[in-house]
mmCIF file of C-alpha atoms in Angstrom:
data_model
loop_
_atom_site.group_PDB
_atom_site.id
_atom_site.type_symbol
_atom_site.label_atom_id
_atom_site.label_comp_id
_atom_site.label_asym_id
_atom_site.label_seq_id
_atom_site.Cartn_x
_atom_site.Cartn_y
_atom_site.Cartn_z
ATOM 1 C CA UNK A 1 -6.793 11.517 4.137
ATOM 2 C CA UNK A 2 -5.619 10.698 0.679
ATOM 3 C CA UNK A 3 -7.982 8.320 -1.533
ATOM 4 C CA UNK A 4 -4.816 6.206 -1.925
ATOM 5 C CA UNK A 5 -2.890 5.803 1.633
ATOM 6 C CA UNK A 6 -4.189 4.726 4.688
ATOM 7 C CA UNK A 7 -1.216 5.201 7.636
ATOM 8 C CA UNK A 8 -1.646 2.804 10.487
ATOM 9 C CA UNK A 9 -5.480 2.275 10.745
ATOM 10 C CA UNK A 10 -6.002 -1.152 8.916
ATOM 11 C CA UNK A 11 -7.947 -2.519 11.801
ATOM 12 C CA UNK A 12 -11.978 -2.669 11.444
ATOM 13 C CA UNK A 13 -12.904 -3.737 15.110
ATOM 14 C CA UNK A 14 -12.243 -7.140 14.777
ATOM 15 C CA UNK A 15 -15.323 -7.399 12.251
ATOM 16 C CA UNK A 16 -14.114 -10.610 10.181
ATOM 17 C CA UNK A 17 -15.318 -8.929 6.496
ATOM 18 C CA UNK A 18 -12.955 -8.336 4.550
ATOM 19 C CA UNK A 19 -13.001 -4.214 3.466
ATOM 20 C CA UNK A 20 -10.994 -1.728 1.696
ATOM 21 C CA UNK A 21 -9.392 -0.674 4.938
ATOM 22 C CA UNK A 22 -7.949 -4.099 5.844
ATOM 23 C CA UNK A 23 -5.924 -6.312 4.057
ATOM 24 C CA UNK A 24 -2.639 -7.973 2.960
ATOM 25 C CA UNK A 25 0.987 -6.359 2.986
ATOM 26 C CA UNK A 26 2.739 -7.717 0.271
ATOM 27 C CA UNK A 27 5.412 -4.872 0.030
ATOM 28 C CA UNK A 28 8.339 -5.760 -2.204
ATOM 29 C CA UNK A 29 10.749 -5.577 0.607
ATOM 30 C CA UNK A 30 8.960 -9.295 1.618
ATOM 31 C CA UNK A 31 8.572 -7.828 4.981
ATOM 32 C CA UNK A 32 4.674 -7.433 6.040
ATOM 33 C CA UNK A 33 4.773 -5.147 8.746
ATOM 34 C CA UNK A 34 2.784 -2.329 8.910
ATOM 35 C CA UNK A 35 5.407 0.818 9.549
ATOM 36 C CA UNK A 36 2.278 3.402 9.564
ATOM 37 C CA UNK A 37 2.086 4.723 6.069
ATOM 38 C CA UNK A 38 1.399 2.336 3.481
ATOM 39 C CA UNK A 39 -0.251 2.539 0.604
ATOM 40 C CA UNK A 40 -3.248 0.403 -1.456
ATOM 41 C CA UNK A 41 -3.109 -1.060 -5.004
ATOM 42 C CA UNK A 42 -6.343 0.104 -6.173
ATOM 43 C CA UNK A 43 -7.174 -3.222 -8.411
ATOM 44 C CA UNK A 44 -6.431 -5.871 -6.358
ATOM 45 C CA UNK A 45 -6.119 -4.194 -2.553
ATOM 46 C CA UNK A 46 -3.021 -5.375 -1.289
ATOM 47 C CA UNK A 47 -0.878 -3.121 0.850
ATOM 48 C CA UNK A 48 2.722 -1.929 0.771
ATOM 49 C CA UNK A 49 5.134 0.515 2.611
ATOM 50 C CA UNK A 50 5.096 3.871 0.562
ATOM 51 C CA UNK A 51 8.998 4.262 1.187
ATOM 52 C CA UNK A 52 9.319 1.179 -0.794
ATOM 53 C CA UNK A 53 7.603 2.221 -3.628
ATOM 54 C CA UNK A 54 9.135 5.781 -3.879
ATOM 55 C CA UNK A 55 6.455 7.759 -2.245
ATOM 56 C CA UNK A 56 6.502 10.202 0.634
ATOM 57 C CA UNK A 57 3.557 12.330 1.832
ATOM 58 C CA UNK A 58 4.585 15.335 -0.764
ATOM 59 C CA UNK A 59 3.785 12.673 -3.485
ATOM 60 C CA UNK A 60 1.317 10.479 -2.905
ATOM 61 C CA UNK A 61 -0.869 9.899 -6.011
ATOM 62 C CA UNK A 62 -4.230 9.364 -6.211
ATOM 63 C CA UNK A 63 -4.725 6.266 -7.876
ATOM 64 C CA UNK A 64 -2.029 3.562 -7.322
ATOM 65 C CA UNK A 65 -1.366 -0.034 -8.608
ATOM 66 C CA UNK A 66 1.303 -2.490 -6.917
ATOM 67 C CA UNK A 67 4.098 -3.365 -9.247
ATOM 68 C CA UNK A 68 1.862 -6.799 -10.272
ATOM 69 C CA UNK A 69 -1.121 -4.645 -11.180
ATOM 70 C CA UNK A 70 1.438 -2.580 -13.186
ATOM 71 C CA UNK A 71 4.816 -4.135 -13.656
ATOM 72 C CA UNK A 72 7.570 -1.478 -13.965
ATOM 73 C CA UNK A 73 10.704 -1.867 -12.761
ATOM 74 C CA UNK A 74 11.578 -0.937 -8.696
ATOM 75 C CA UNK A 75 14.856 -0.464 -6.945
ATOM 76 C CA UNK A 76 13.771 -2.946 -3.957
ATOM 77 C CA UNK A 77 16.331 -2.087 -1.361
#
């Protein structure tokens, strides 16, 4: 699996740590469902949907940071 994208296996067992693998969606489409391929901000570990951010599984990068982590403009739909 890409370093970057996890797709639909957030959950660690009920295990209350908090881990790479788990975490927030805070997409910028303000809905926090998971739709099975999402991708992590690598600085501060929040989750969004990959469609959302203009990426599909031909180009998913390696290291990504949410739109806080690195402000640039988004077409939020």
């Amino acid at each position: 699996m890409h370093p970057a994208m996890l797709a639909n296996s957030r959950d660690n067992g009920g295990d209350s740590t908090p881990d790479e693998d788990q975490g927030l969606i805070r997409c910028i489409c303000d809905i926090d469902d998971d739709d099975g391929f999402t991708i992590q901000c690598e600085n501060c570990l929040v989750w969004q949907h990959a469609v959302c951010v203009n990426i599909d599984q031909d180009n998913v990068p390696e290291e990504y940071l949410c739109e806080k982590c690195n402000p640039r403009k988004l077409d939020v739909k």
